[in-house]
Amino acid sequence: MNYTLHALILSALTCATPALSQDLLQDRQGIGNGRLFTNDVIGDGSDRWRTGSYVYSHLRAPRPHDGALQPFGDVLEYRLRAEIIAPDSGTRGRPYVGLLSAGAHTHFDLSGTDASVGADVVLVGPQTGMDDFQEFYHDTFGLQVPLNDPQLDDDVFLDVTGELRRTYQLGDQATIRPFVEAKLGTEDIARIGADLIVGRVGQDDLLVRDVVTGQLYPGAMGTGSGVGFVLGGDIASVAGSNFLPEDEGYHASDTRSRARAGVNWQPHPGLSLFYGATYLSREFDEQPEGQVVGSVRLNFSF
């Protein structure tokens, strides 16, 4: 890890620490819970590469979410995530990765820009138990036994992530939201892209971006109801990936792209159902093609 990366991590943690301390020193309330389940079985039907993930976010703030951006440190998101990255049984090409992470992020207003920054502690390897879980699941439901060899060794990483996103109105029920994002840690990636949201649903939600697909899911829900649609895409420059270690002969692709679409049905603000599909381009040189994964979410609060 170079000195620049050390400095960036230290700066992010220095910014985040007062916010975390403040959460313990003042009254806060839960303003929402977000979740997203992603699997290739509900995408292209295969069982390979970015095969499955689940993320859960709990958001807290001094006051309920009203659709407006809040100052730095007011909104805190506590995030738990699990993921399995698997070789393809025919081509192998990459190691098996079982991943568990926990972290804290803050979402805030930066001169009219929707900004977020945070850090996650990431565990990988057999210590996570994700390989045993996947084997149990596949055996229970009579599915093909997954390939989990070779597997990354046990390790611990610190992921630091930041995003800047602007919102532009295209009409009464349409917004486009270009963004830039950077992540350092398990993978060093810089992204640029945009999301188009059409319909009343999602326009005033506090949106969180999924790590794998880039799909936006609500951490705190707004007041819209009906049906909403989202289209998005991005392209990334990859400086390095600990999921594809070069010293073991793996070759990560220099660029990655994602294209996504989804539909959100929200009959009233306390209940919503989402399905989205995301195309993920090749992540390593030996990968013969991209893949499509599906994401689902059921949110309810009464």
Coordinates of C-alpha atoms in Angstrom, one line a residue:
M1 CA 0.0 0.0 0.0
N2 CA 1.6 3.3 -1.1
Y3 CA 1.9 6.5 0.9
T4 CA -0.9 8.2 -1.1
L5 CA -3.3 5.5 -0.3
H6 CA -2.4 5.7 3.4
A7 CA -3.0 9.5 3.4
L8 CA -6.4 9.1 1.7
I9 CA -7.5 6.5 4.2
L10 CA -6.3 8.6 7.1
S11 CA -8.1 11.6 5.8
A12 CA -11.4 9.7 5.4
L13 CA -11.2 8.2 8.8
T14 CA -10.4 11.6 10.3
C15 CA -13.5 13.1 8.7
A16 CA -15.7 10.1 9.7
T17 CA -14.6 9.9 13.4
P18 CA -16.4 13.1 14.6
A19 CA -19.6 12.0 12.9
L20 CA -19.4 8.6 14.6
S21 CA -18.6 10.2 18.0
Q22 CA -21.5 12.6 17.5
D23 CA -23.9 9.7 17.0
L24 CA -23.1 8.5 20.6
L25 CA -23.3 12.0 22.1
Q26 CA -26.6 13.2 20.8
D27 CA -30.1 11.8 20.3
R28 CA -30.6 10.1 17.0
Q29 CA -33.4 8.1 15.5
G30 CA -33.6 5.5 12.8
I31 CA -34.8 7.1 9.6
G32 CA -34.8 4.0 7.4
N33 CA -33.4 0.6 6.5
G34 CA -32.3 -0.3 3.0
R35 CA -31.5 -3.7 1.6
L36 CA -30.7 -5.3 -1.8
F37 CA -30.3 -9.0 -2.7
T38 CA -28.4 -9.7 -6.0
N39 CA -27.9 -13.1 -7.7
D40 CA -27.1 -14.3 -11.2
V41 CA -29.8 -17.0 -10.9
I42 CA -32.4 -14.2 -11.3
G43 CA -30.2 -12.6 -14.0
D44 CA -28.7 -14.8 -16.7
G45 CA -29.3 -18.0 -14.8
S46 CA -25.7 -19.0 -14.4
D47 CA -23.7 -19.6 -11.2
R48 CA -20.4 -17.9 -11.7
W49 CA -18.2 -14.8 -11.1
R50 CA -20.3 -12.1 -9.3
T51 CA -22.7 -14.8 -8.3
G52 CA -24.4 -13.4 -5.2
S53 CA -24.5 -10.6 -2.7
Y54 CA -26.7 -9.1 0.0
V55 CA -26.4 -5.6 1.6
Y56 CA -28.3 -4.2 4.6
S57 CA -28.1 -0.5 5.6
H58 CA -29.5 1.1 8.7
L59 CA -29.6 4.9 8.7
R60 CA -29.8 7.3 11.6
A61 CA -30.1 11.1 11.9
P62 CA -31.2 13.8 14.4
R63 CA -34.5 14.2 12.4
P64 CA -36.7 12.3 10.0
H65 CA -35.8 12.3 6.3
D66 CA -37.7 15.0 4.4
G67 CA -36.2 14.7 1.0
A68 CA -33.6 17.4 1.6
L69 CA -29.8 16.9 1.9
Q70 CA -28.4 17.4 5.4
P71 CA -25.1 18.7 6.7
F72 CA -22.0 16.5 7.0
G73 CA -22.2 13.9 9.8
D74 CA -26.0 14.3 10.4
V75 CA -27.0 11.2 8.4
L76 CA -25.1 8.1 9.3
E77 CA -25.4 4.8 7.5
Y78 CA -24.3 1.6 9.1
R79 CA -23.8 -1.0 6.4
L80 CA -23.4 -4.8 6.5
R81 CA -22.6 -6.7 3.3
A82 CA -21.9 -10.3 2.2
E83 CA -20.8 -11.4 -1.2
I84 CA -19.6 -14.5 -3.0
I85 CA -17.4 -14.3 -6.1
A86 CA -16.9 -17.7 -7.8
P87 CA -14.9 -19.2 -10.6
D88 CA -16.8 -20.6 -13.6
S89 CA -16.7 -24.4 -13.6
G90 CA -15.6 -24.5 -17.2
T91 CA -12.9 -21.9 -17.4
R92 CA -12.0 -21.2 -13.7
G93 CA -9.9 -18.1 -14.4
R94 CA -10.3 -16.4 -11.0
P95 CA -10.1 -17.4 -7.3
Y96 CA -13.2 -18.0 -5.1
V97 CA -13.9 -15.1 -2.8
G98 CA -16.1 -15.2 0.3
L99 CA -16.6 -11.7 1.7
L100 CA -18.1 -10.1 4.8
S101 CA -17.9 -6.4 5.6
A102 CA -19.2 -3.9 8.1
G103 CA -18.8 -0.1 7.9
A104 CA -20.1 3.4 8.5
H105 CA -20.9 6.1 5.9
T106 CA -22.2 9.6 6.0
H107 CA -24.5 11.2 3.4
F108 CA -24.4 15.0 3.2
D109 CA -24.9 18.2 1.2
L110 CA -21.7 19.6 -0.4
S111 CA -22.7 22.9 -2.0
G112 CA -25.8 21.4 -3.6
T113 CA -24.1 18.1 -4.5
D114 CA -25.2 14.8 -2.9
A115 CA -22.0 13.5 -1.3
S116 CA -21.1 10.4 0.7
V117 CA -17.9 9.1 2.3
G118 CA -17.3 6.1 4.5
A119 CA -15.1 3.1 5.4
D120 CA -15.8 -0.6 5.7
V121 CA -13.7 -3.4 7.3
V122 CA -13.7 -6.3 4.9
L123 CA -13.0 -9.9 5.7
V124 CA -12.2 -12.5 3.0
G125 CA -11.3 -16.1 2.8
P126 CA -12.5 -19.3 4.6
Q127 CA -12.8 -17.3 7.9
T128 CA -16.0 -15.8 6.6
G129 CA -17.7 -19.2 6.3
M130 CA -19.3 -18.1 3.0
D131 CA -18.0 -21.2 1.2
D132 CA -19.6 -23.5 3.7
F133 CA -22.8 -21.5 3.5
Q134 CA -22.9 -21.8 -0.3
E135 CA -22.2 -25.5 -0.2
F136 CA -25.0 -26.1 2.4
Y137 CA -27.5 -24.0 0.4
H138 CA -26.7 -25.8 -2.9
D139 CA -26.9 -29.2 -1.2
T140 CA -30.2 -28.4 0.5
F141 CA -31.9 -27.4 -2.7
G142 CA -30.3 -30.0 -4.9
L143 CA -28.2 -27.5 -6.9
Q144 CA -24.8 -28.2 -8.6
V145 CA -22.0 -28.1 -6.0
P146 CA -20.2 -24.8 -6.5
L147 CA -16.5 -24.6 -7.4
N148 CA -14.6 -23.0 -4.4
D149 CA -11.0 -23.9 -5.2
P150 CA -8.7 -22.1 -5.4
Q151 CA -9.9 -19.7 -2.8
L152 CA -8.3 -16.5 -1.5
D153 CA -6.5 -16.9 1.8
D154 CA -7.9 -15.3 5.0
D155 CA -7.2 -11.6 5.0
V156 CA -8.6 -8.3 6.3
F157 CA -8.9 -5.0 4.2
L158 CA -10.1 -1.5 4.8
D159 CA -12.3 -0.1 2.0
V160 CA -12.7 3.7 1.7
T161 CA -15.4 4.9 -0.6
G162 CA -16.5 8.4 -1.7
E163 CA -19.2 9.6 -4.2
L164 CA -20.4 12.9 -5.6
R165 CA -23.7 13.0 -7.3
R166 CA -25.7 15.9 -8.9
T167 CA -29.5 15.9 -9.6
Y168 CA -30.9 17.7 -12.7
Q169 CA -34.7 17.9 -13.3
L170 CA -35.8 16.8 -16.8
G171 CA -39.5 17.3 -16.0
D172 CA -42.0 16.9 -13.2
Q173 CA -41.3 13.2 -12.9
A174 CA -37.8 12.7 -14.3
T175 CA -34.3 13.4 -13.0
I176 CA -30.8 12.5 -14.3
R177 CA -28.0 12.1 -11.8
P178 CA -24.5 12.0 -13.0
F179 CA -21.9 10.8 -10.5
V180 CA -18.3 10.1 -9.8
E181 CA -17.1 7.5 -7.3
A182 CA -13.8 6.2 -6.0
K183 CA -12.9 3.2 -3.9
L184 CA -9.6 2.2 -2.3
G185 CA -8.9 -1.1 -0.5
T186 CA -10.0 -4.5 -1.8
E187 CA -10.1 -2.9 -5.3
D188 CA -8.8 0.5 -6.3
I189 CA -11.4 1.9 -8.7
A190 CA -12.5 5.2 -10.1
R191 CA -16.0 5.4 -11.8
I192 CA -18.0 7.9 -13.7
G193 CA -21.6 7.4 -14.8
A194 CA -25.2 8.5 -14.5
D195 CA -28.7 7.3 -13.4
L196 CA -32.0 8.3 -14.9
I197 CA -35.0 8.1 -12.6
V198 CA -38.5 8.3 -14.1
G199 CA -41.7 8.4 -12.1
R200 CA -42.8 9.7 -8.7
V201 CA -41.1 6.9 -6.9
G202 CA -37.5 7.4 -5.8
Q203 CA -37.3 11.1 -6.6
D204 CA -37.0 12.2 -2.9
D205 CA -35.6 9.0 -1.4
L206 CA -32.2 9.0 0.3
L207 CA -30.4 6.7 -2.2
V208 CA -27.5 4.4 -1.5
R209 CA -25.4 2.7 -4.2
D210 CA -24.9 -1.0 -4.3
V211 CA -21.2 -2.0 -4.5
V212 CA -21.6 -4.8 -7.1
T213 CA -24.3 -3.5 -9.5
G214 CA -24.4 0.2 -8.9
Q215 CA -28.2 -0.1 -8.4
L216 CA -29.6 2.7 -6.2
Y217 CA -31.7 1.5 -3.2
P218 CA -33.5 3.7 -0.7
G219 CA -31.9 4.0 2.7
A220 CA -34.7 6.3 3.7
M221 CA -37.9 6.4 1.7
G222 CA -39.6 9.6 0.5
T223 CA -43.3 10.2 0.0
G224 CA -43.8 9.1 -3.6
S225 CA -46.1 6.3 -4.7
G226 CA -46.8 4.5 -7.9
V227 CA -44.4 3.0 -10.4
G228 CA -40.9 4.2 -11.1
F229 CA -38.2 3.2 -13.5
V230 CA -34.4 3.6 -13.3
L231 CA -31.8 3.3 -16.1
G232 CA -28.1 3.7 -15.4
G233 CA -24.6 3.0 -16.4
D234 CA -21.0 3.7 -15.6
I235 CA -17.4 3.0 -16.7
A236 CA -14.5 2.4 -14.3
S237 CA -10.8 2.6 -14.4
V238 CA -9.2 -0.3 -12.3
A239 CA -5.8 0.4 -10.8
G240 CA -5.7 -2.9 -8.9
S241 CA -7.7 -5.7 -7.4
N242 CA -6.9 -7.9 -4.4
F243 CA -9.6 -10.3 -5.6
L244 CA -7.3 -11.0 -8.6
P245 CA -3.8 -10.9 -7.2
E246 CA -1.2 -10.4 -9.9
D247 CA 1.5 -12.3 -8.0
E248 CA -0.7 -15.4 -8.4
G249 CA -1.0 -15.0 -12.1
Y250 CA -4.4 -13.3 -12.4
H251 CA -4.9 -10.3 -14.7
A252 CA -7.6 -7.8 -13.8
S253 CA -9.1 -5.8 -16.7
D254 CA -8.0 -2.2 -16.9
T255 CA -11.6 -1.0 -17.3
R256 CA -15.1 -2.2 -16.4
S257 CA -18.5 -1.1 -17.4
R258 CA -22.0 -1.6 -16.0
A259 CA -25.4 -1.1 -17.5
R260 CA -28.6 -1.4 -15.4
A261 CA -32.3 -1.0 -15.4
G262 CA -35.0 -1.5 -12.9
V263 CA -38.6 -1.1 -11.9
N264 CA -39.9 0.0 -8.5
W265 CA -43.6 -0.5 -7.5
Q266 CA -44.5 1.5 -4.4
P267 CA -48.3 1.4 -3.6
H268 CA -47.7 3.7 -0.6
P269 CA -44.6 5.1 1.1
G270 CA -44.4 2.3 3.6
L271 CA -44.2 -0.5 1.0
S272 CA -42.1 -1.0 -2.1
L273 CA -41.0 -3.9 -4.4
F274 CA -38.0 -3.6 -6.8
Y275 CA -36.5 -5.7 -9.5
G276 CA -33.5 -4.7 -11.5
A277 CA -31.1 -6.3 -14.0
T278 CA -27.4 -5.3 -14.4
Y279 CA -24.9 -6.2 -17.1
L280 CA -21.4 -6.5 -15.7
S281 CA -18.5 -6.4 -18.3
R282 CA -15.5 -8.7 -18.1
E283 CA -13.4 -8.2 -14.9
F284 CA -10.4 -10.3 -15.8
D285 CA -8.6 -11.0 -19.1
E286 CA -9.4 -14.7 -19.1
Q287 CA -13.2 -14.0 -18.6
P288 CA -14.8 -15.0 -22.0
E289 CA -17.8 -12.7 -21.6
G290 CA -19.8 -10.4 -19.3
Q291 CA -22.7 -11.5 -17.2
V292 CA -26.2 -10.3 -16.1
V293 CA -27.2 -10.4 -12.5
G294 CA -30.7 -9.7 -11.0
S295 CA -31.5 -7.6 -7.9
V296 CA -34.6 -7.7 -5.8
R297 CA -35.7 -5.6 -2.8
L298 CA -38.8 -5.6 -0.6
N299 CA -39.1 -2.6 1.8
F300 CA -41.9 -2.2 4.3
S301 CA -42.5 -0.1 7.3
F302 CA -45.8 0.4 9.1

